[in-house]
Amino acid sequence: MNDEFSVAACWQGRFDETALQQWAGKLLAGLDGKPVSLGLVFMSPDFFPYASQVLEILRVHAHIPLLAGCSSSGLICGDQELEGASGIALALYSLPGAKLKGVRFTEAQAQEADGATYWHHQTGVGPTETNGWLTFIDPYHFMELENWLRSWNTSYSSHPLYGGRASGNNQEQLTQIYLDGEVYEDGGVAISVGGDVKLTGVVSQGCTPIGDTWTLTRVDHNLIQQIANRPAYTVLAETFQKLPLAEQQKARGNLLIGLVMNEYLENYHRGDFLVRTLIGGDPSSGILAVGALPRPGQTIQFQRRDAVAASEDLREMLGRERDHLGGAPIYGGCLCCCNGRGKNLFGRANHDAGMVQQELGSMGLAGFFCNGEIGPVSGKNYLHSYTASLALFVKK
């Protein structure tokens, strides 16, 4: 799968130095002489012993000045999703006028991060020097992710951050993170996209709103006690009971809560809610426990997540982004999907990657199945689940 400024392909053979050299060179030829600005690479765990060699082969034979990525048990390439497959996904991007920088960050840095300028000094990238960030993170040894996100949002408050947590060998709790020729087993890497290229995209949380919007009136940490001055559990139960029987069947076991992150909007639509789990509810006390820290006065709406809702959500969000771009050239993309999507959710392969190509047009697209996805909601970056986070390289 390729277009004028990006190409992507998947290697599904075993490690073979000569064959990989030829494969990388062939992919480079697909850019018709345009210089490579960035390469993104994703490898299945069986390539762990050869990762350093693979990175060097790709850098040399595909002429990649900046190479980043991570391991994954599922690869995305073009319009294909190769779940549980052995291989390497590689995309090459020619980004005219882009100013790119790759940085490595660690658990120790995330622990000490303090102040609005901390990450400016650590990365060497100021807020006026970037248009957005792409990140890949180890899920097993980087325990300060939420603190890192908070401090990162403070340092780069108006800049989108897309990406996800790597997957790999779950039994040994081992993943790999790649930056140029280096292989890391902890921390993360981030790519700053600046200059004449902006980073934009789509965060599809796989839900559809149900019932009315409500205002939280009594909250204690992650316990919602009252909604609109009524027991929270009662409001949820009534919302469920008002659904048609067919909708009740879909919603049973698939209910979540959406928290509005921008209260200044006149109307709320898909993409305006941060979706979080409903951990449980107590009919006697009327309390709902949720996987977030909502605040009194915040607007919420209950959500349903299933295959139909996820498909509708992604299609609508992609269409909205297409309209928003208004014909601006898309140089390529990176798709980070939850490992709970794919065949597990939709019952068939290639759903998300195929829809991206259908709705936005053919592009060089690579990505992976994640242990948690990262992307912005209402201008602030969050960690998500069951989400498709699509980063797009677009002419500024």
Short mmCIF file of C-alpha atoms in Angstrom, two decimals:
data_model
loop_
_atom_site.label_atom_id
_atom_site.label_comp_id
_atom_site.label_asym_id
_atom_site.label_seq_id
_atom_site.Cartn_x
_atom_site.Cartn_y
_atom_site.Cartn_z
CA MET A 1 0.00 0.00 0.00
CA ASN A 2 1.54 3.36 -0.97
CA ASP A 3 0.85 6.91 -2.06
CA GLU A 4 2.99 9.80 -3.18
CA PHE A 5 4.66 10.51 0.18
CA SER A 6 4.56 7.24 2.11
CA VAL A 7 4.92 3.50 1.61
CA ALA A 8 4.29 0.59 3.94
CA ALA A 9 4.87 -3.14 3.77
CA CYS A 10 4.99 -6.20 6.01
CA TRP A 11 7.78 -8.78 6.11
CA GLN A 12 6.34 -12.17 7.04
CA GLY A 13 9.41 -14.34 6.60
CA ARG A 14 12.04 -15.42 9.10
CA PHE A 15 15.14 -13.36 9.81
CA ASP A 16 17.22 -13.34 6.62
CA GLU A 17 19.78 -10.56 6.37
CA THR A 18 20.13 -10.55 2.58
CA ALA A 19 16.42 -10.84 1.92
CA LEU A 20 15.64 -8.07 4.41
CA GLN A 21 18.18 -5.80 2.75
CA GLN A 22 16.47 -6.35 -0.60
CA TRP A 23 13.03 -5.86 0.94
CA ALA A 24 14.01 -2.55 2.53
CA GLY A 25 15.53 -1.32 -0.72
CA LYS A 26 12.42 -2.27 -2.67
CA LEU A 27 10.22 -0.39 -0.22
CA LEU A 28 12.45 2.68 -0.52
CA ALA A 29 12.08 2.55 -4.31
CA GLY A 30 8.33 2.95 -3.82
CA LEU A 31 8.91 6.60 -2.86
CA ASP A 32 10.17 7.31 -6.41
CA GLY A 33 13.28 9.13 -5.28
CA LYS A 34 11.72 11.21 -2.53
CA PRO A 35 13.94 11.37 0.56
CA VAL A 36 12.85 9.48 3.67
CA SER A 37 12.14 11.72 6.66
CA LEU A 38 10.89 9.10 9.11
CA GLY A 39 10.55 5.35 9.42
CA LEU A 40 8.18 3.53 11.78
CA VAL A 41 8.84 -0.12 12.53
CA PHE A 42 6.89 -2.73 14.51
CA MET A 43 8.16 -6.27 15.14
CA SER A 44 6.63 -9.45 16.51
CA PRO A 45 8.28 -10.97 19.62
CA ASP A 46 10.01 -13.78 17.70
CA PHE A 47 12.29 -11.10 16.21
CA PHE A 48 13.54 -10.01 19.66
CA PRO A 49 16.94 -11.76 19.25
CA TYR A 50 17.51 -10.01 15.90
CA ALA A 51 16.02 -6.59 16.66
CA SER A 52 19.30 -4.64 16.64
CA GLN A 53 20.33 -6.24 13.36
CA VAL A 54 16.94 -5.53 11.80
CA LEU A 55 17.08 -1.88 12.81
CA GLU A 56 20.53 -1.46 11.28
CA ILE A 57 19.48 -3.17 8.04
CA LEU A 58 16.42 -0.93 7.71
CA ARG A 59 18.31 2.27 8.52
CA VAL A 60 21.03 1.55 5.97
CA HIS A 61 19.09 0.01 3.11
CA ALA A 62 15.93 2.16 3.37
CA HIS A 63 17.99 5.33 4.00
CA ILE A 64 16.08 6.17 7.20
CA PRO A 65 17.45 9.18 9.14
CA LEU A 66 15.03 8.71 12.07
CA LEU A 67 13.57 5.29 12.93
CA ALA A 68 11.22 4.53 15.82
CA GLY A 69 8.70 1.92 16.87
CA CYS A 70 8.10 -1.00 19.21
CA SER A 71 7.26 -4.67 19.47
CA SER A 72 3.76 -6.04 19.14
CA SER A 73 1.89 -9.32 18.93
CA GLY A 74 -0.21 -7.82 16.12
CA LEU A 75 0.99 -5.75 13.17
CA ILE A 76 -0.83 -3.20 11.03
CA CYS A 77 0.29 -2.46 7.49
CA GLY A 78 -1.67 -0.66 4.79
CA ASP A 79 -5.22 -1.99 4.98
CA GLN A 80 -4.23 -5.22 6.73
CA GLU A 81 -4.21 -6.22 10.39
CA LEU A 82 -1.98 -9.22 11.05
CA GLU A 83 -2.98 -10.42 14.51
CA GLY A 84 -0.72 -12.95 16.14
CA ALA A 85 1.46 -13.03 13.05
CA SER A 86 5.23 -13.25 12.87
CA GLY A 87 6.83 -10.39 11.02
CA ILE A 88 7.89 -6.80 10.67
CA ALA A 89 5.73 -3.83 9.63
CA LEU A 90 7.62 -0.88 8.19
CA ALA A 91 6.44 2.47 6.85
CA LEU A 92 8.59 5.14 5.22
CA TYR A 93 7.42 8.75 5.18
CA SER A 94 8.69 11.64 3.10
CA LEU A 95 7.54 14.73 5.00
CA PRO A 96 8.37 17.95 3.11
CA GLY A 97 9.63 20.70 5.42
CA ALA A 98 9.21 18.62 8.58
CA LYS A 99 11.46 19.13 11.59
CA LEU A 100 11.61 15.85 13.47
CA LYS A 101 13.34 14.80 16.66
CA GLY A 102 13.34 11.49 18.49
CA VAL A 103 13.80 11.39 22.26
CA ARG A 104 14.02 8.67 24.88
CA PHE A 105 12.41 9.00 28.33
CA THR A 106 12.61 6.84 31.45
CA GLU A 107 10.79 5.95 34.65
CA ALA A 108 13.23 8.08 36.67
CA GLN A 109 12.44 11.14 34.58
CA ALA A 110 8.70 10.59 34.93
CA GLN A 111 9.11 10.36 38.72
CA GLU A 112 11.02 13.62 39.01
CA ALA A 113 9.05 15.57 36.38
CA ASP A 114 7.98 18.87 37.92
CA GLY A 115 7.05 22.22 36.46
CA ALA A 116 5.85 23.39 33.07
CA THR A 117 9.30 23.48 31.51
CA TYR A 118 10.67 20.14 32.75
CA TRP A 119 10.18 18.24 29.50
CA HIS A 120 11.34 21.20 27.38
CA HIS A 121 14.77 20.83 28.99
CA GLN A 122 14.78 17.03 28.90
CA THR A 123 13.80 16.75 25.23
CA GLY A 124 15.41 19.92 23.91
CA VAL A 125 12.09 20.73 22.23
CA GLY A 126 10.16 23.84 23.26
CA PRO A 127 6.41 24.25 22.79
CA THR A 128 6.87 26.50 19.75
CA GLU A 129 9.17 23.96 18.09
CA THR A 130 6.68 21.11 17.79
CA ASN A 131 3.25 20.55 16.30
CA GLY A 132 2.63 17.26 18.08
CA TRP A 133 4.17 14.02 19.33
CA LEU A 134 4.06 10.31 18.54
CA THR A 135 4.99 7.94 21.38
CA PHE A 136 5.64 4.24 22.06
CA ILE A 137 5.94 3.01 25.66
CA ASP A 138 6.78 -0.19 27.54
CA PRO A 139 3.78 -1.29 29.68
CA TYR A 140 5.59 -3.51 32.19
CA HIS A 141 8.43 -1.40 33.60
CA PHE A 142 7.12 2.13 33.10
CA MET A 143 4.78 2.44 36.07
CA GLU A 144 4.61 6.23 36.10
CA LEU A 145 2.58 6.58 32.91
CA GLU A 146 -0.25 8.62 34.41
CA ASN A 147 2.21 10.96 36.13
CA TRP A 148 4.17 11.20 32.89
CA LEU A 149 1.03 12.10 30.96
CA ARG A 150 0.11 14.80 33.47
CA SER A 151 3.54 16.38 33.33
CA TRP A 152 3.72 16.02 29.54
CA ASN A 153 0.33 17.70 29.17
CA THR A 154 1.63 20.57 31.31
CA SER A 155 4.78 20.99 29.22
CA TYR A 156 2.99 20.66 25.86
CA SER A 157 -0.50 21.77 26.79
CA SER A 158 -1.74 22.55 23.29
CA HIS A 159 -0.06 19.72 21.40
CA PRO A 160 -1.58 16.34 20.52
CA LEU A 161 0.11 13.13 21.61
CA TYR A 162 -0.71 9.88 19.79
CA GLY A 163 0.63 6.37 20.24
CA GLY A 164 0.36 3.42 22.56
CA ARG A 165 1.95 0.92 24.91
CA ALA A 166 3.83 -1.93 23.27
CA SER A 167 2.83 -5.57 23.42
CA GLY A 168 5.14 -8.54 23.25
CA ASN A 169 5.90 -11.55 25.43
CA ASN A 170 3.20 -11.49 28.10
CA GLN A 171 4.56 -14.51 30.01
CA GLU A 172 7.97 -12.92 30.49
CA GLN A 173 6.48 -9.40 30.64
CA LEU A 174 8.89 -8.25 27.98
CA THR A 175 8.52 -5.72 25.20
CA GLN A 176 10.93 -3.74 23.06
CA ILE A 177 11.00 -0.04 22.19
CA TYR A 178 13.04 1.18 19.22
CA LEU A 179 14.79 4.45 18.48
CA ASP A 180 17.21 4.53 15.57
CA GLY A 181 19.58 1.59 16.22
CA GLU A 182 18.84 1.22 19.94
CA VAL A 183 16.59 -1.39 21.55
CA TYR A 184 15.07 -0.61 24.96
CA GLU A 185 13.08 -2.84 27.30
CA ASP A 186 11.70 -0.07 29.50
CA GLY A 187 10.62 3.56 29.34
CA GLY A 188 9.51 5.00 26.05
CA VAL A 189 10.36 7.05 23.00
CA ALA A 190 8.65 10.08 21.51
CA ILE A 191 8.92 11.68 18.09
CA SER A 192 8.37 15.44 17.81
CA VAL A 193 6.74 16.52 14.55
CA GLY A 194 7.38 20.18 13.75
CA GLY A 195 8.09 22.52 10.86
CA ASP A 196 5.78 22.36 7.85
CA VAL A 197 4.05 19.14 8.97
CA LYS A 198 1.42 18.92 11.69
CA LEU A 199 0.24 15.88 13.61
CA THR A 200 -3.49 15.41 13.79
CA GLY A 201 -5.75 12.39 13.89
CA VAL A 202 -8.65 10.43 15.29
CA VAL A 203 -9.31 8.87 18.68
CA SER A 204 -12.20 6.40 18.42
CA GLN A 205 -13.17 4.96 21.81
CA GLY A 206 -15.62 2.51 20.29
CA CYS A 207 -18.80 3.73 21.98
CA THR A 208 -22.13 5.31 21.22
CA PRO A 209 -23.91 7.60 23.74
CA ILE A 210 -27.20 6.36 25.20
CA GLY A 211 -29.90 8.25 27.06
CA ASP A 212 -29.61 11.89 28.12
CA THR A 213 -26.72 13.99 29.35
CA TRP A 214 -26.63 14.55 33.11
CA THR A 215 -24.83 16.68 35.67
CA LEU A 216 -22.95 15.09 38.57
CA THR A 217 -24.09 16.61 41.85
CA ARG A 218 -22.25 14.54 44.49
CA VAL A 219 -18.91 12.79 43.98
CA ASP A 220 -16.34 11.25 46.33
CA HIS A 221 -13.12 10.38 44.51
CA ASN A 222 -14.17 7.71 41.95
CA LEU A 223 -17.59 7.17 43.58
CA ILE A 224 -20.53 8.93 41.95
CA GLN A 225 -23.18 9.31 44.64
CA GLN A 226 -25.73 11.57 42.96
CA ILE A 227 -26.62 12.53 39.40
CA ALA A 228 -28.99 15.49 39.06
CA ASN A 229 -29.59 15.26 42.83
CA ARG A 230 -30.81 11.66 42.51
CA PRO A 231 -29.06 8.38 43.39
CA ALA A 232 -26.60 7.66 40.61
CA TYR A 233 -27.51 3.98 40.33
CA THR A 234 -31.18 4.89 39.89
CA VAL A 235 -30.36 7.19 36.98
CA LEU A 236 -28.31 4.46 35.31
CA ALA A 237 -31.05 1.86 35.83
CA GLU A 238 -33.71 4.16 34.38
CA THR A 239 -31.51 4.97 31.39
CA PHE A 240 -31.11 1.26 30.70
CA GLN A 241 -34.81 0.51 31.14
CA LYS A 242 -35.85 3.25 28.69
CA LEU A 243 -33.86 1.64 25.90
CA PRO A 244 -35.75 -0.51 23.38
CA LEU A 245 -35.43 -4.23 24.14
CA ALA A 246 -33.00 -4.75 21.27
CA GLU A 247 -30.80 -1.94 22.59
CA GLN A 248 -30.98 -3.36 26.11
CA GLN A 249 -29.60 -6.64 24.81
CA LYS A 250 -26.67 -4.80 23.20
CA ALA A 251 -26.02 -2.70 26.31
CA ARG A 252 -26.12 -5.55 28.82
CA GLY A 253 -22.57 -5.94 30.13
CA ASN A 254 -21.33 -3.22 27.78
CA LEU A 255 -22.19 -0.03 29.68
CA LEU A 256 -19.60 2.65 30.35
CA ILE A 257 -19.61 6.29 31.32
CA GLY A 258 -18.57 9.27 29.21
CA LEU A 259 -17.20 12.37 30.95
CA VAL A 260 -17.42 15.67 29.09
CA MET A 261 -14.00 17.32 29.09
CA ASN A 262 -15.04 20.70 27.66
CA GLU A 263 -18.09 22.16 29.42
CA TYR A 264 -18.13 25.22 27.12
CA LEU A 265 -19.61 23.29 24.20
CA GLU A 266 -23.25 24.01 23.42
CA ASN A 267 -23.95 20.42 22.34
CA TYR A 268 -22.09 17.20 23.00
CA HIS A 269 -21.21 14.65 20.33
CA ARG A 270 -18.94 11.66 19.79
CA GLY A 271 -15.39 12.61 20.61
CA ASP A 272 -16.39 15.08 23.33
CA PHE A 273 -16.45 12.39 26.02
CA LEU A 274 -13.62 10.67 27.84
CA VAL A 275 -14.96 7.11 28.13
CA ARG A 276 -14.20 5.20 31.30
CA THR A 277 -15.36 1.90 32.83
CA LEU A 278 -18.26 1.43 35.20
CA ILE A 279 -16.55 -0.65 37.87
CA GLY A 280 -19.73 -1.44 39.77
CA GLY A 281 -22.90 -0.15 41.36
CA ASP A 282 -24.78 -0.55 44.64
CA PRO A 283 -28.59 -0.33 44.38
CA SER A 284 -29.00 0.12 48.13
CA SER A 285 -26.70 3.14 48.44
CA GLY A 286 -27.24 4.35 44.87
CA ILE A 287 -23.48 4.70 44.30
CA LEU A 288 -21.62 4.00 41.05
CA ALA A 289 -17.90 3.29 41.06
CA VAL A 290 -16.09 4.43 37.91
CA GLY A 291 -12.57 4.15 36.50
CA ALA A 292 -11.91 7.88 36.71
CA LEU A 293 -11.96 10.83 39.10
CA PRO A 294 -15.00 12.85 38.03
CA ARG A 295 -15.89 16.17 39.62
CA PRO A 296 -19.16 17.67 40.87
CA GLY A 297 -20.80 19.74 38.16
CA GLN A 298 -19.29 17.67 35.36
CA THR A 299 -21.56 16.58 32.51
CA ILE A 300 -21.78 12.85 31.79
CA GLN A 301 -23.59 10.52 29.45
CA PHE A 302 -23.72 6.76 29.62
CA GLN A 303 -22.17 4.87 26.71
CA ARG A 304 -22.54 1.50 25.01
CA ARG A 305 -19.56 -0.33 23.56
CA ASP A 306 -19.88 -3.21 21.09
CA ALA A 307 -18.86 -4.03 17.53
CA VAL A 308 -21.64 -2.00 15.93
CA ALA A 309 -21.03 1.02 18.13
CA ALA A 310 -17.25 0.81 17.56
CA SER A 311 -17.70 0.64 13.79
CA GLU A 312 -20.13 3.56 13.76
CA ASP A 313 -17.86 5.61 16.00
CA LEU A 314 -14.74 5.09 13.90
CA ARG A 315 -16.52 5.85 10.64
CA GLU A 316 -18.05 9.05 12.00
CA MET A 317 -14.78 10.22 13.56
CA LEU A 318 -12.86 9.57 10.34
CA GLY A 319 -15.47 11.44 8.31
CA ARG A 320 -15.31 14.35 10.70
CA GLU A 321 -11.52 14.48 10.44
CA ARG A 322 -11.69 14.30 6.63
CA ASP A 323 -14.05 17.26 6.58
CA HIS A 324 -11.90 19.15 9.06
CA LEU A 325 -8.77 18.72 6.94
CA GLY A 326 -10.58 20.16 3.95
CA GLY A 327 -8.36 18.55 1.35
CA ALA A 328 -5.01 19.21 3.04
CA PRO A 329 -2.49 16.58 1.90
CA ILE A 330 -2.15 13.58 4.21
CA TYR A 331 1.43 12.31 3.97
CA GLY A 332 0.76 9.07 5.87
CA GLY A 333 -0.42 7.65 9.15
CA CYS A 334 0.26 5.47 12.20
CA LEU A 335 -2.59 3.39 13.63
CA CYS A 336 -2.47 2.16 17.24
CA CYS A 337 -5.32 -0.24 18.07
CA CYS A 338 -6.26 -1.93 21.31
CA ASN A 339 -5.55 -5.65 21.27
CA GLY A 340 -9.19 -6.08 22.32
CA ARG A 341 -10.34 -4.78 18.94
CA GLY A 342 -9.60 -6.61 15.69
CA LYS A 343 -11.12 -10.06 15.36
CA ASN A 344 -11.91 -10.13 19.09
CA LEU A 345 -14.39 -7.29 18.70
CA PHE A 346 -15.48 -7.27 15.07
CA GLY A 347 -15.31 -10.96 14.25
CA ARG A 348 -13.17 -10.32 11.19
CA ALA A 349 -9.76 -8.98 10.31
CA ASN A 350 -8.73 -5.59 8.89
CA HIS A 351 -11.70 -3.59 10.20
CA ASP A 352 -9.93 -0.49 11.50
CA ALA A 353 -7.07 -0.34 8.97
CA GLY A 354 -9.43 -0.96 6.08
CA MET A 355 -11.83 1.76 7.20
CA VAL A 356 -8.99 4.28 7.52
CA GLN A 357 -8.03 3.68 3.89
CA GLN A 358 -11.67 3.77 2.75
CA GLU A 359 -12.53 7.02 4.49
CA LEU A 360 -9.28 8.98 4.11
CA GLY A 361 -7.85 7.54 0.91
CA SER A 362 -4.83 5.37 0.19
CA MET A 363 -1.80 6.18 2.33
CA GLY A 364 1.29 4.53 3.75
CA LEU A 365 -0.03 3.25 7.08
CA ALA A 366 1.74 1.18 9.72
CA GLY A 367 0.91 0.44 13.32
CA PHE A 368 0.37 -2.17 15.98
CA PHE A 369 -2.00 -3.68 18.52
CA CYS A 370 -1.50 -2.05 21.92
CA ASN A 371 -1.71 -2.62 25.64
CA GLY A 372 -3.32 0.81 25.98
CA GLU A 373 -3.70 3.63 23.48
CA ILE A 374 -2.80 7.30 23.81
CA GLY A 375 -4.57 10.21 22.18
CA PRO A 376 -6.25 13.55 22.82
CA VAL A 377 -9.84 14.24 23.88
CA SER A 378 -10.92 17.88 23.85
CA GLY A 379 -7.32 19.05 23.62
CA LYS A 380 -5.83 16.95 26.43
CA ASN A 381 -3.98 13.65 26.07
CA TYR A 382 -5.14 10.49 27.86
CA LEU A 383 -4.52 6.76 28.11
CA HIS A 384 -7.44 4.78 26.66
CA SER A 385 -8.62 1.22 26.25
CA TYR A 386 -10.53 -0.53 23.42
CA THR A 387 -9.58 2.47 21.31
CA ALA A 388 -8.21 3.12 17.85
CA SER A 389 -5.74 6.01 17.96
CA LEU A 390 -4.80 7.22 14.49
CA ALA A 391 -2.00 9.75 13.99
CA LEU A 392 -1.85 11.54 10.63
CA PHE A 393 1.08 13.45 9.16
CA VAL A 394 -0.55 16.41 7.38
CA LYS A 395 0.75 19.43 5.51
CA LYS A 396 0.62 22.41 7.84
#
